[in-house]
CSV table of C-alpha atoms in Angstrom, one decimal:
chain,number,residue,atom,x,y,z
Z,720,MET,CA,-0.6,-0.2,0.1
Z,721,LYS,CA,2.5,2.2,1.2
Z,722,LEU,CA,4.6,1.8,-2.8
Z,723,VAL,CA,1.4,2.5,-4.4
Z,724,LYS,CA,0.6,6.0,-2.7
Z,725,LEU,CA,4.3,6.7,-3.0
Z,726,PHE,CA,4.2,5.9,-6.7
Z,727,SER,CA,1.0,7.7,-7.0
Z,728,ILE,CA,1.9,10.5,-5.5
Z,729,VAL,CA,5.5,11.3,-7.7
Z,730,CYS,CA,2.5,10.4,-10.5
Z,731,ALA,CA,0.2,13.0,-9.5
Z,732,SER,CA,2.9,15.9,-8.9
Z,733,GLY,CA,3.7,15.5,-12.2
Z,734,LEU,CA,5.6,12.4,-13.9
Z,735,LEU,CA,3.1,12.5,-16.0
Z,736,GLY,CA,4.6,10.3,-19.2
Z,737,GLY,CA,8.0,9.7,-18.0
Z,738,CYS,CA,10.4,12.3,-17.6
Z,739,VAL,CA,8.4,15.8,-18.3
Z,740,SER,CA,9.1,19.4,-17.3
Z,741,SER,CA,6.0,20.2,-16.8
Z,742,HIS,CA,2.6,19.1,-15.0
Z,743,PRO,CA,-1.1,20.4,-16.5
Z,744,GLN,CA,-2.0,23.8,-15.7
Z,745,ASN,CA,-6.0,22.7,-16.4
Z,746,ALA,CA,-8.4,20.3,-17.1
Z,747,GLN,CA,-8.1,20.7,-20.6
Z,748,GLU,CA,-4.4,20.2,-20.3
Z,749,PHE,CA,-4.4,17.4,-18.4
Z,750,ARG,CA,-7.5,15.9,-20.4
Z,751,ASP,CA,-5.0,16.7,-24.0
Z,752,ALA,CA,-1.8,14.6,-22.1
Z,753,VAL,CA,-3.9,11.2,-20.9
Z,754,PRO,CA,-3.9,9.8,-24.4
Z,755,GLY,CA,0.1,9.5,-24.1
Z,756,ALA,CA,0.7,9.7,-20.4
Z,757,PHE,CA,1.7,6.4,-19.5
Z,758,THR,CA,0.8,6.4,-16.1
Z,759,ALA,CA,-2.6,7.5,-16.5
Z,760,ALA,CA,-6.0,6.5,-18.5
Z,761,PHE,CA,-9.4,7.3,-20.3
Z,762,GLU,CA,-12.4,4.9,-19.9
Z,763,THR,CA,-15.7,6.2,-21.2
Z,764,TYR,CA,-19.4,4.7,-19.8
Z,765,THR,CA,-23.1,4.8,-20.2
Z,766,VAL,CA,-25.3,5.3,-17.3
Z,767,ASN,CA,-29.3,4.9,-18.0
Z,768,ARG,CA,-29.6,7.9,-15.9
Z,769,SER,CA,-30.8,11.9,-17.3
Z,770,PHE,CA,-28.0,14.3,-17.7
Z,771,ASP,CA,-29.7,16.3,-14.9
Z,772,ASP,CA,-29.9,14.1,-12.7
Z,773,VAL,CA,-25.8,13.5,-12.8
Z,774,ALA,CA,-24.9,16.9,-12.6
Z,775,ARG,CA,-26.7,17.5,-9.2
Z,776,THR,CA,-25.4,14.8,-8.1
Z,777,PHE,CA,-21.8,15.6,-8.9
Z,778,GLN,CA,-22.8,19.4,-7.6
Z,779,LYS,CA,-23.8,17.6,-4.1
Z,780,LYS,CA,-21.4,15.0,-3.8
Z,781,ALA,CA,-17.7,16.5,-5.1
Z,782,PRO,CA,-17.8,19.0,-2.3
Z,783,GLU,CA,-19.8,16.5,0.3
Z,784,CYS,CA,-17.0,14.1,-0.4
Z,785,LEU,CA,-13.6,15.1,-1.7
Z,786,ASN,CA,-12.7,18.2,0.3
Z,787,VAL,CA,-10.7,16.6,2.7
Z,788,ARG,CA,-7.3,16.5,3.7
Z,789,ILE,CA,-5.2,13.6,4.8
Z,790,LYS,CA,-2.6,13.9,6.5
Z,791,THR,CA,-0.6,10.4,6.7
Z,792,THR,CA,2.4,9.9,9.1
Z,793,SER,CA,4.6,6.7,8.7
Z,794,GLN,CA,7.1,5.3,10.9
Z,795,THR,CA,9.7,2.5,11.0
Z,796,ASN,CA,12.8,1.9,12.9
Z,797,MET,CA,14.2,4.0,10.2
Z,798,SER,CA,11.9,7.3,9.2
Z,799,TYR,CA,9.7,8.9,10.0
Z,800,GLN,CA,7.5,10.9,7.6
Z,801,VAL,CA,4.3,13.5,7.3
Z,802,ILE,CA,2.5,14.0,4.5
Z,803,VAL,CA,0.1,16.1,4.2
Z,804,THR,CA,-2.8,16.3,1.1
Z,805,LYS,CA,-5.9,18.4,0.0
Z,806,TYR,CA,-8.4,17.4,-2.2
Z,807,ASN,CA,-9.6,20.0,-3.8
Z,808,PRO,CA,-13.1,18.9,-6.1
Z,809,THR,CA,-14.5,21.8,-8.8
Z,810,VAL,CA,-17.6,20.8,-10.8
Z,811,HIS,CA,-19.0,23.6,-13.6
Z,812,VAL,CA,-22.0,22.7,-15.4
Z,813,THR,CA,-23.3,23.3,-18.4
Z,814,ASN,CA,-26.1,23.2,-20.8
Z,815,GLU,CA,-23.7,20.4,-22.6
Z,816,ARG,CA,-20.9,19.2,-20.1
Z,817,ALA,CA,-21.0,18.6,-16.4
Z,818,GLU,CA,-17.6,18.7,-15.3
Z,819,LEU,CA,-15.7,17.3,-12.2
Z,820,HIS,CA,-12.3,17.9,-11.6
Z,821,VAL,CA,-10.3,16.6,-8.3
Z,822,GLN,CA,-6.9,18.7,-7.7
Z,823,GLN,CA,-4.3,17.3,-5.4
Z,824,ASP,CA,-2.7,19.6,-2.9
Z,825,HIS,CA,0.7,18.0,-1.1
Z,826,GLU,CA,0.9,20.8,1.8
Z,827,LYS,CA,3.6,18.7,3.8
Z,828,GLY,CA,5.9,16.0,2.8
Z,829,VAL,CA,6.1,16.2,-1.1
Z,830,LEU,CA,8.8,17.8,-2.9
Z,831,ASN,CA,7.3,20.1,-5.9
Z,832,VAL,CA,9.3,19.1,-9.0
Z,833,THR,CA,6.8,20.6,-11.4
Z,834,LYS,CA,4.7,24.0,-11.4
Z,835,LYS,CA,1.7,23.3,-9.4
Z,836,PRO,CA,-1.8,24.8,-10.3
Z,837,GLU,CA,-3.4,26.6,-8.6
Z,838,ARG,CA,-5.5,24.4,-5.8
Z,839,GLY,CA,-2.9,21.2,-6.5
Z,840,TYR,CA,-2.5,18.8,-9.2
Z,841,TYR,CA,-4.7,17.3,-11.7
Z,842,LEU,CA,-5.7,13.8,-10.3
Z,843,MET,CA,-8.6,13.2,-12.2
Z,844,VAL,CA,-10.9,14.6,-14.6
Z,845,VAL,CA,-14.8,13.2,-15.6
Z,846,ASP,CA,-17.0,14.7,-17.8
Z,847,ALA,CA,-20.7,13.9,-18.3
Z,848,PHE,CA,-22.7,14.7,-21.6
Z,849,PRO,CA,-26.1,13.9,-22.5
Z,850,ALA,CA,-26.9,11.2,-24.7
Z,851,GLY,CA,-30.1,10.6,-24.5
Z,852,THR,CA,-33.8,10.9,-22.9
Z,853,ASN,CA,-32.7,8.9,-19.7
Z,854,GLN,CA,-29.0,8.6,-21.0
Z,855,THR,CA,-25.9,9.9,-19.8
Z,856,LYS,CA,-21.8,9.6,-21.0
Z,857,ILE,CA,-19.4,10.2,-18.7
Z,858,ASP,CA,-15.7,10.4,-19.7
Z,859,VAL,CA,-12.9,9.8,-17.4
Z,860,TYR,CA,-10.0,11.3,-17.3
Z,861,ARG,CA,-7.9,8.9,-14.5
Z,862,PRO,CA,-4.7,7.9,-12.9
Z,863,LYS,CA,-3.9,4.2,-13.8
Z,864,ILE,CA,-2.6,3.1,-10.5
Z,865,GLY,CA,-4.6,3.7,-7.7
Z,866,TYR,CA,-7.5,5.6,-6.5
Z,867,LYS,CA,-9.4,2.8,-7.9
Z,868,HIS,CA,-12.5,3.7,-5.0
Z,869,VAL,CA,-12.2,7.0,-6.0
Z,870,THR,CA,-13.3,6.3,-9.6
Z,871,GLN,CA,-15.8,3.8,-8.2
Z,872,ALA,CA,-17.2,5.7,-6.2
Z,873,ILE,CA,-17.9,8.7,-9.1
Z,874,ARG,CA,-19.0,6.0,-11.2
Z,875,GLY,CA,-21.8,5.0,-8.0
Z,876,TRP,CA,-23.0,9.0,-8.0
Z,877,ALA,CA,-23.4,8.6,-12.1
Z,878,THR,CA,-25.8,5.8,-11.3
Z,879,GLY,CA,-27.6,6.8,-8.5
Z,880,ASP,CA,-26.7,3.2,-6.7
Z,881,ASN,CA,-24.3,4.6,-4.3
Z,882,LEU,CA,-24.1,8.1,-3.7
Z,883,GLY,CA,-20.8,6.8,-0.1
Z,884,CYS,CA,-17.7,8.6,-0.6
Z,885,PRO,CA,-14.3,7.1,-1.2
Z,886,ASP,CA,-12.6,6.4,1.2
Z,887,LEU,CA,-9.0,9.4,1.0
Z,888,ALA,CA,-7.5,7.9,3.3
Z,889,LYS,CA,-7.0,4.5,1.8
Z,890,ILE,CA,-5.1,5.4,-1.1
C,1470,MET,CA,-14.9,18.0,6.3
C,1471,VAL,CA,-11.8,16.6,7.3
C,1472,ALA,CA,-10.4,13.7,7.6
C,1473,VAL,CA,-6.9,12.3,9.5
C,1474,ALA,CA,-5.3,9.5,9.4
C,1475,VAL,CA,-3.7,8.5,11.9
C,1476,LEU,CA,-1.3,5.9,14.2
C,1477,GLY,CA,-2.8,5.6,16.8
C,1478,ALA,CA,-5.1,5.3,19.8
C,1479,CYS,CA,-7.4,8.2,20.3
C,1480,SER,CA,-7.6,10.1,23.6
C,1481,GLY,CA,-10.4,12.4,25.4
C,1482,ILE,CA,-12.5,10.5,23.7
C,1483,LYS,CA,-15.6,9.8,26.4
C,1484,PRO,CA,-18.5,8.0,26.8
C,1485,TYR,CA,-22.1,9.9,25.0
C,1486,PRO,CA,-24.5,9.7,28.5
C,1487,ASN,CA,-27.3,8.7,25.5
C,1488,SER,CA,-29.9,9.7,28.0
C,1489,TYR,CA,-32.3,11.3,26.0
C,1490,ASP,CA,-35.3,10.0,24.2
C,1491,LYS,CA,-34.1,6.9,21.8
C,1492,ASN,CA,-34.9,9.1,18.6
C,1493,VAL,CA,-32.0,7.7,16.4
C,1494,ARG,CA,-31.3,4.0,15.4
C,1495,ILE,CA,-28.1,3.8,13.0
C,1496,ILE,CA,-28.2,0.7,11.7
C,1497,THR,CA,-24.8,-0.5,10.5
C,1498,LYS,CA,-22.8,-2.1,8.1
C,1499,THR,CA,-19.2,-2.6,7.0
C,1500,ASP,CA,-16.9,-4.6,5.4
C,1501,GLY,CA,-13.7,-6.6,6.9
C,1502,SER,CA,-12.0,-9.5,7.5
C,1503,PHE,CA,-9.5,-11.2,9.9
C,1504,LEU,CA,-6.4,-9.0,8.4
C,1505,SER,CA,-8.2,-6.2,8.3
C,1506,SER,CA,-11.4,-4.2,9.8
C,1507,VAL,CA,-13.1,-1.1,10.2
C,1508,ARG,CA,-14.2,0.3,13.2
C,1509,THR,CA,-17.4,2.8,13.4
C,1510,ALA,CA,-18.1,5.5,16.3
C,1511,VAL,CA,-20.0,9.2,16.2
C,1512,ASP,CA,-18.8,11.6,18.2
C,1513,ILE,CA,-21.8,14.3,19.3
C,1514,TYR,CA,-21.4,17.8,19.4
C,1515,ARG,CA,-23.8,20.7,20.8
C,1516,VAL,CA,-23.9,23.5,18.6
C,1517,ASP,CA,-24.2,27.1,20.5
C,1518,ASN,CA,-26.3,29.8,18.9
C,1519,THR,CA,-22.4,31.1,17.8
C,1520,CYS,CA,-22.0,28.1,16.3
C,1521,ASN,CA,-19.7,27.0,18.4
C,1522,THR,CA,-19.4,22.7,18.6
C,1523,ILE,CA,-19.4,21.6,22.0
C,1524,TYR,CA,-18.4,17.8,22.5
C,1525,GLN,CA,-20.7,16.0,24.0
C,1526,GLY,CA,-19.5,12.5,23.9
C,1527,THR,CA,-18.9,9.3,21.5
C,1528,VAL,CA,-21.2,6.0,20.5
C,1529,GLN,CA,-19.3,3.5,19.3
C,1530,LEU,CA,-21.0,1.7,16.7
C,1531,ARG,CA,-20.9,-1.9,17.6
C,1532,GLY,CA,-23.9,-3.8,17.0
C,1533,PRO,CA,-25.5,-3.6,13.5
C,1534,THR,CA,-28.3,-1.5,15.3
C,1535,THR,CA,-27.4,1.0,18.0
C,1536,LEU,CA,-30.0,3.3,19.3
C,1537,LEU,CA,-29.3,6.9,19.9
C,1538,GLY,CA,-30.8,9.6,21.7
C,1539,LEU,CA,-30.9,13.4,20.5
C,1540,PRO,CA,-31.9,16.7,22.0
C,1541,TYR,CA,-35.5,17.3,20.2
C,1542,ASP,CA,-35.5,21.2,18.6
C,1543,GLN,CA,-31.3,21.9,19.1
C,1544,PRO,CA,-28.6,21.8,16.5
C,1545,VAL,CA,-26.1,18.9,16.7
C,1546,TYR,CA,-22.8,17.9,15.0
C,1547,LEU,CA,-22.4,14.7,14.2
C,1548,THR,CA,-19.3,13.5,13.4
C,1549,PHE,CA,-18.9,9.6,12.3
C,1550,VAL,CA,-15.9,7.6,12.0
C,1551,PHE,CA,-14.6,5.0,10.2
C,1552,GLU,CA,-11.2,3.9,11.6
C,1553,GLY,CA,-9.7,0.9,9.8
C,1554,SER,CA,-6.9,-1.7,10.9
C,1555,SER,CA,-4.8,-3.6,8.5
C,1556,PHE,CA,-2.7,-6.2,9.8
C,1557,LEU,CA,-0.5,-7.0,7.4
C,1558,ALA,CA,0.7,-3.3,6.2
C,1559,ASN,CA,1.2,-2.3,10.6
C,1560,SER,CA,-1.0,0.7,9.6
C,1561,GLN,CA,-4.3,2.6,11.0
C,1562,SER,CA,-6.4,5.6,9.2
C,1563,SER,CA,-9.7,6.9,10.2
C,1564,ILE,CA,-12.2,9.5,7.8
C,1565,THR,CA,-15.3,11.4,9.0
C,1566,TYR,CA,-17.9,12.1,7.0
C,1567,GLU,CA,-19.8,15.1,9.3
C,1568,THR,CA,-23.4,16.6,9.7
C,1569,MET,CA,-25.3,19.7,11.2
C,1570,PHE,CA,-28.5,17.8,12.6
C,1571,ARG,CA,-31.9,18.9,14.4
C,1572,PRO,CA,-33.6,16.7,15.4
C,1573,GLU,CA,-37.6,17.8,14.8
C,1574,PRO,CA,-40.0,17.4,18.1
C,1575,ASN,CA,-41.5,13.7,17.6
C,1576,GLY,CA,-39.2,13.4,14.5
C,1577,TYR,CA,-37.9,9.0,14.8
C,1578,TYR,CA,-34.9,9.0,12.0
C,1579,GLU,CA,-32.2,5.8,11.2
C,1580,PHE,CA,-29.4,6.6,9.9
C,1581,ASP,CA,-28.0,3.9,7.8
C,1582,VAL,CA,-23.9,4.1,8.6
C,1583,THR,CA,-21.8,1.6,5.6
C,1584,TYR,CA,-18.4,0.9,4.6
C,1585,ALA,CA,-17.6,-1.5,2.1
C,1586,ASP,CA,-14.8,-1.7,-0.9
C,1587,LYS,CA,-12.9,1.7,0.8
C,1588,ILE,CA,-16.2,3.7,0.2
C,1589,TYR,CA,-18.5,5.0,3.2
C,1590,GLY,CA,-21.7,7.3,3.1
C,1591,VAL,CA,-24.1,8.3,6.2
C,1592,GLN,CA,-27.9,8.0,4.6
C,1593,MET,CA,-30.5,9.7,6.9
C,1594,ARG,CA,-34.2,9.4,6.4
C,1595,LYS,CA,-37.6,10.0,8.6
C,1596,ALA,CA,-40.1,8.8,9.3
C,1597,LEU,CA,-43.5,10.1,7.8
C,1598,ALA,CA,-46.1,11.6,10.4
C,1599,ASP,CA,-48.4,8.9,9.0
C,1600,GLY,CA,-45.7,6.3,10.0
C,1601,ASP,CA,-45.9,5.3,6.0
C,1602,GLY,CA,-42.8,5.7,4.3
C,1603,TRP,CA,-39.7,7.4,5.3
C,1604,THR,CA,-38.2,10.7,3.7
C,1605,ASN,CA,-34.2,11.5,3.2
C,1606,VAL,CA,-32.5,13.9,5.1
C,1607,ASP,CA,-29.4,15.7,3.2
C,1608,SER,CA,-26.3,16.0,5.4
C,1609,GLN,CA,-25.7,20.3,6.3
C,1610,PRO,CA,-22.4,21.2,6.8
C,1611,LEU,CA,-22.0,23.3,9.9
C,1612,VAL,CA,-21.3,26.5,8.3
C,1613,ASP,CA,-24.6,26.5,7.6
C,1614,CYS,CA,-25.9,26.8,11.0
């Protein structure tokens, strides 16, 4: 688990696509970078729920569940480490698209090797589009390693089947 | 919502007196195994007229059902704590779900508290006055005080 967390932190801190000198500074740059990134993936699916309902759920659940600060303390006989991470969700809704951005800001314990966007590095971008009567298409740009339960929770919000929050202390 | 991952026991916890009429039933479902487990509890705070929270005590949610008495028509702040431990990883972590809550006079409530596959949730509902069903109650942040 600690290896996954360390790997995820390093990837989310700027090594999207191997050795890079910059990190996506906004959601669109993140979407554009994912196809060519070794550590990121794209997936898409459709849910049987209206776009308006999906957007409303994102607007409700994202701040409720993802606006979280996590402090992790790890100690062995050889090391002591404290990492504080603030997760910052943003939801933008128009008639054409509902966007959910999740950003990750390591406030303590992690060295940022690239320029950090305001509110932190982009961890995940989820787009919802109307796809017919009571159907919504969901595009997910996400890390390839770790955070599976985060994408699973967001899928639950989109389908309406599970409105629970992902345990961000369990990355 | 603030969540803190801790390695170690908490101090300063006192049992909630639970002396009011029991107007809340908490139904708890968590996953777990010999190698990893999740413990749940709810910290109860009184909210004064300046929106400060004053700790009243903690109820451990050990069984599938817990009956809780909260004062009618007074705001309380509930912090549901999900504390997980992993035997093999030798680690502990906790995360919280927090909400303001104001039980209505003669109201009866049920809370579904769940933790499965690293996803946690608290769903609140109020019994309808005619006894024929339930209506969902949304969580409220302290800033809405």
